[in-house]
PDB file of C-alpha atoms in Angstrom:
ATOM      1  CA  UNK O   1       0.007   0.011   0.003  1.00 94.00           C
ATOM      2  CA  UNK O   2       1.135   3.543  -0.781  1.00 97.00           C
ATOM      3  CA  UNK O   3      -0.016   6.974   0.161  1.00 97.00           C
ATOM      4  CA  UNK O   4      -0.027   9.483  -2.641  1.00 98.00           C
ATOM      5  CA  UNK O   5      -0.007  13.187  -1.768  1.00 98.00           C
ATOM      6  CA  UNK O   6      -0.684  15.933  -4.312  1.00 98.00           C
ATOM      7  CA  UNK O   7      -0.352  19.670  -3.770  1.00 96.00           C
ATOM      8  CA  UNK O   8      -1.827  22.054  -6.299  1.00 94.00           C
ATOM      9  CA  UNK O   9      -3.081  25.603  -6.566  1.00 92.00           C
ATOM     10  CA  UNK O  10      -6.868  25.898  -6.486  1.00 92.00           C
ATOM     11  CA  UNK O  11      -6.933  26.746 -10.177  1.00 91.00           C
ATOM     12  CA  UNK O  12      -5.778  23.173 -10.970  1.00 94.00           C
ATOM     13  CA  UNK O  13      -8.065  21.371  -8.551  1.00 94.00           C
ATOM     14  CA  UNK O  14     -10.533  20.347 -11.262  1.00 95.00           C
ATOM     15  CA  UNK O  15      -7.694  18.748 -13.197  1.00 95.00           C
ATOM     16  CA  UNK O  16      -6.581  16.852 -10.092  1.00 96.00           C
ATOM     17  CA  UNK O  17     -10.117  15.561  -9.548  1.00 96.00           C
ATOM     18  CA  UNK O  18     -10.163  14.434 -13.174  1.00 96.00           C
ATOM     19  CA  UNK O  19      -6.870  12.561 -12.710  1.00 97.00           C
ATOM     20  CA  UNK O  20      -8.173  10.798  -9.601  1.00 97.00           C
ATOM     21  CA  UNK O  21     -11.438   9.900 -11.292  1.00 96.00           C
ATOM     22  CA  UNK O  22      -9.811   8.512 -14.456  1.00 96.00           C
ATOM     23  CA  UNK O  23      -7.420   6.400 -12.368  1.00 96.00           C
ATOM     24  CA  UNK O  24     -10.179   5.067 -10.074  1.00 95.00           C
ATOM     25  CA  UNK O  25      -8.844   6.792  -6.975  1.00 96.00           C
ATOM     26  CA  UNK O  26     -12.308   6.889  -5.474  1.00 92.00           C
ATOM     27  CA  UNK O  27     -11.488   7.757  -1.865  1.00 96.00           C
ATOM     28  CA  UNK O  28      -9.224  10.612  -0.881  1.00 97.00           C
ATOM     29  CA  UNK O  29      -8.987  13.400   1.668  1.00 97.00           C
ATOM     30  CA  UNK O  30      -8.260  17.065   1.115  1.00 97.00           C
ATOM     31  CA  UNK O  31      -7.503  20.186   2.979  1.00 96.00           C
ATOM     32  CA  UNK O  32      -7.082  23.803   1.915  1.00 94.00           C
ATOM     33  CA  UNK O  33      -3.704  25.413   2.500  1.00 92.00           C
ATOM     34  CA  UNK O  34      -2.169  28.836   2.010  1.00 86.00           C
ATOM     35  CA  UNK O  35       1.362  28.509   0.679  1.00 77.00           C
ATOM     36  CA  UNK O  36       4.172  31.001   1.161  1.00 72.00           C
ATOM     37  CA  UNK O  37       7.739  31.127  -0.069  1.00 65.00           C
ATOM     38  CA  UNK O  38      10.516  33.185   1.423  1.00 62.00           C
ATOM     39  CA  UNK O  39      12.557  35.256  -1.003  1.00 60.00           C
ATOM     40  CA  UNK O  40      15.787  33.606   0.143  1.00 53.00           C
ATOM     41  CA  UNK O  41      15.151  29.925  -0.495  1.00 50.00           C
ATOM     42  CA  UNK O  42      17.843  27.266  -0.309  1.00 55.00           C
ATOM     43  CA  UNK O  43      15.643  24.898  -2.353  1.00 54.00           C
ATOM     44  CA  UNK O  44      16.339  26.572  -5.690  1.00 54.00           C
ATOM     45  CA  UNK O  45      15.411  23.358  -7.505  1.00 55.00           C
ATOM     46  CA  UNK O  46      11.827  23.841  -6.312  1.00 54.00           C
ATOM     47  CA  UNK O  47      10.812  27.074  -8.069  1.00 55.00           C
ATOM     48  CA  UNK O  48       7.603  28.802  -6.996  1.00 55.00           C
ATOM     49  CA  UNK O  49       6.549  26.073  -4.566  1.00 54.00           C
ATOM     50  CA  UNK O  50       3.609  28.292  -3.603  1.00 52.00           C
ATOM     51  CA  UNK O  51       4.065  32.038  -3.513  1.00 51.00           C
ATOM     52  CA  UNK O  52       6.283  34.813  -2.233  1.00 49.00           C
ATOM     53  CA  UNK O  53       6.514  36.455   1.179  1.00 50.00           C
ATOM     54  CA  UNK O  54       4.067  39.183   0.181  1.00 56.00           C
ATOM     55  CA  UNK O  55       1.682  36.991  -1.761  1.00 68.00           C
ATOM     56  CA  UNK O  56       0.217  33.623  -1.025  1.00 76.00           C
ATOM     57  CA  UNK O  57      -1.580  31.064  -3.107  1.00 78.00           C
ATOM     58  CA  UNK O  58      -4.710  29.246  -2.119  1.00 87.00           C
ATOM     59  CA  UNK O  59      -3.863  25.606  -2.646  1.00 93.00           C
ATOM     60  CA  UNK O  60      -5.175  22.151  -1.926  1.00 95.00           C
ATOM     61  CA  UNK O  61      -3.413  19.124  -0.466  1.00 97.00           C
ATOM     62  CA  UNK O  62      -5.010  15.792  -1.376  1.00 97.00           C
ATOM     63  CA  UNK O  63      -3.966  12.352  -0.195  1.00 97.00           C
ATOM     64  CA  UNK O  64      -5.127   8.830  -0.759  1.00 97.00           C
ATOM     65  CA  UNK O  65      -4.132   5.296   0.221  1.00 96.00           C
ATOM     66  CA  UNK O  66      -3.768   3.340  -3.007  1.00 96.00           C
ATOM     67  CA  UNK O  67      -1.973   0.449  -4.649  1.00 95.00           C
ATOM     68  CA  UNK O  68       1.574   0.955  -5.922  1.00 96.00           C
ATOM     69  CA  UNK O  69       0.259   0.837  -9.508  1.00 96.00           C
ATOM     70  CA  UNK O  70      -2.328   3.559  -8.830  1.00 96.00           C
ATOM     71  CA  UNK O  71       0.277   5.710  -7.090  1.00 97.00           C
ATOM     72  CA  UNK O  72       2.685   5.370 -10.014  1.00 98.00           C
ATOM     73  CA  UNK O  73      -0.128   6.271 -12.397  1.00 97.00           C
ATOM     74  CA  UNK O  74      -1.044   9.389 -10.402  1.00 98.00           C
ATOM     75  CA  UNK O  75       2.548  10.573 -10.397  1.00 98.00           C
ATOM     76  CA  UNK O  76       2.854   9.930 -14.132  1.00 98.00           C
ATOM     77  CA  UNK O  77      -0.339  11.836 -14.874  1.00 97.00           C
ATOM     78  CA  UNK O  78       0.766  14.758 -12.666  1.00 97.00           C
ATOM     79  CA  UNK O  79       4.092  14.833 -14.535  1.00 97.00           C
ATOM     80  CA  UNK O  80       2.219  14.850 -17.868  1.00 96.00           C
ATOM     81  CA  UNK O  81       0.021  17.708 -16.657  1.00 96.00           C
ATOM     82  CA  UNK O  82       3.043  19.697 -15.488  1.00 95.00           C
ATOM     83  CA  UNK O  83       4.747  19.287 -18.876  1.00 94.00           C
ATOM     84  CA  UNK O  84       1.679  20.836 -20.503  1.00 93.00           C
ATOM     85  CA  UNK O  85       1.818  23.967 -18.324  1.00 89.00           C
ATOM     86  CA  UNK O  86       2.972  27.321 -19.560  1.00 84.00           C
ATOM     87  CA  UNK O  87       3.204  28.835 -16.093  1.00 77.00           C
ATOM     88  CA  UNK O  88       5.205  28.440 -12.935  1.00 74.00           C
ATOM     89  CA  UNK O  89       2.974  26.671 -10.380  1.00 83.00           C
ATOM     90  CA  UNK O  90       3.056  22.973 -11.200  1.00 91.00           C
ATOM     91  CA  UNK O  91       1.391  20.278  -9.140  1.00 94.00           C
ATOM     92  CA  UNK O  92       3.670  18.501  -6.674  1.00 95.00           C
ATOM     93  CA  UNK O  93       3.071  14.777  -6.070  1.00 97.00           C
ATOM     94  CA  UNK O  94       4.658  12.336  -3.662  1.00 97.00           C
ATOM     95  CA  UNK O  95       4.422   8.596  -3.175  1.00 97.00           C
ATOM     96  CA  UNK O  96       5.214   7.216   0.281  1.00 97.00           C
ATOM     97  CA  UNK O  97       5.305   3.685   1.675  1.00 97.00           C
ATOM     98  CA  UNK O  98       2.736   2.660   4.245  1.00 94.00           C
ATOM     99  CA  UNK O  99       4.662   0.382   6.551  1.00 93.00           C
ATOM    100  CA  UNK O 100       1.962  -0.412   9.050  1.00 92.00           C
ATOM    101  CA  UNK O 101      -1.709   0.321   9.644  1.00 90.00           C
ATOM    102  CA  UNK O 102      -3.961  -0.205  12.628  1.00 93.00           C
TER     103      UNK O 102
END
């Protein structure tokens, strides 16, 4: 079992829902977040993670417990979506192992 986590700006939420639906990710949880980015950022390989110190972006964090195959498919679809963007706020997706559940 894997947990897949996706962060996206609200403007891309409909696309994320479409990805989940098409990949049969039928159960997931979400929460709204406000993202900020300090001007001096040591993570230069993560451009425009959310926003700047003066501005923030309304974003969504979604997560779901899925099979490894579903998680891989979600990450692949998010990567495809990001390649189609002509702006600077891509989705961010993560796949983590679930070692134990109760």
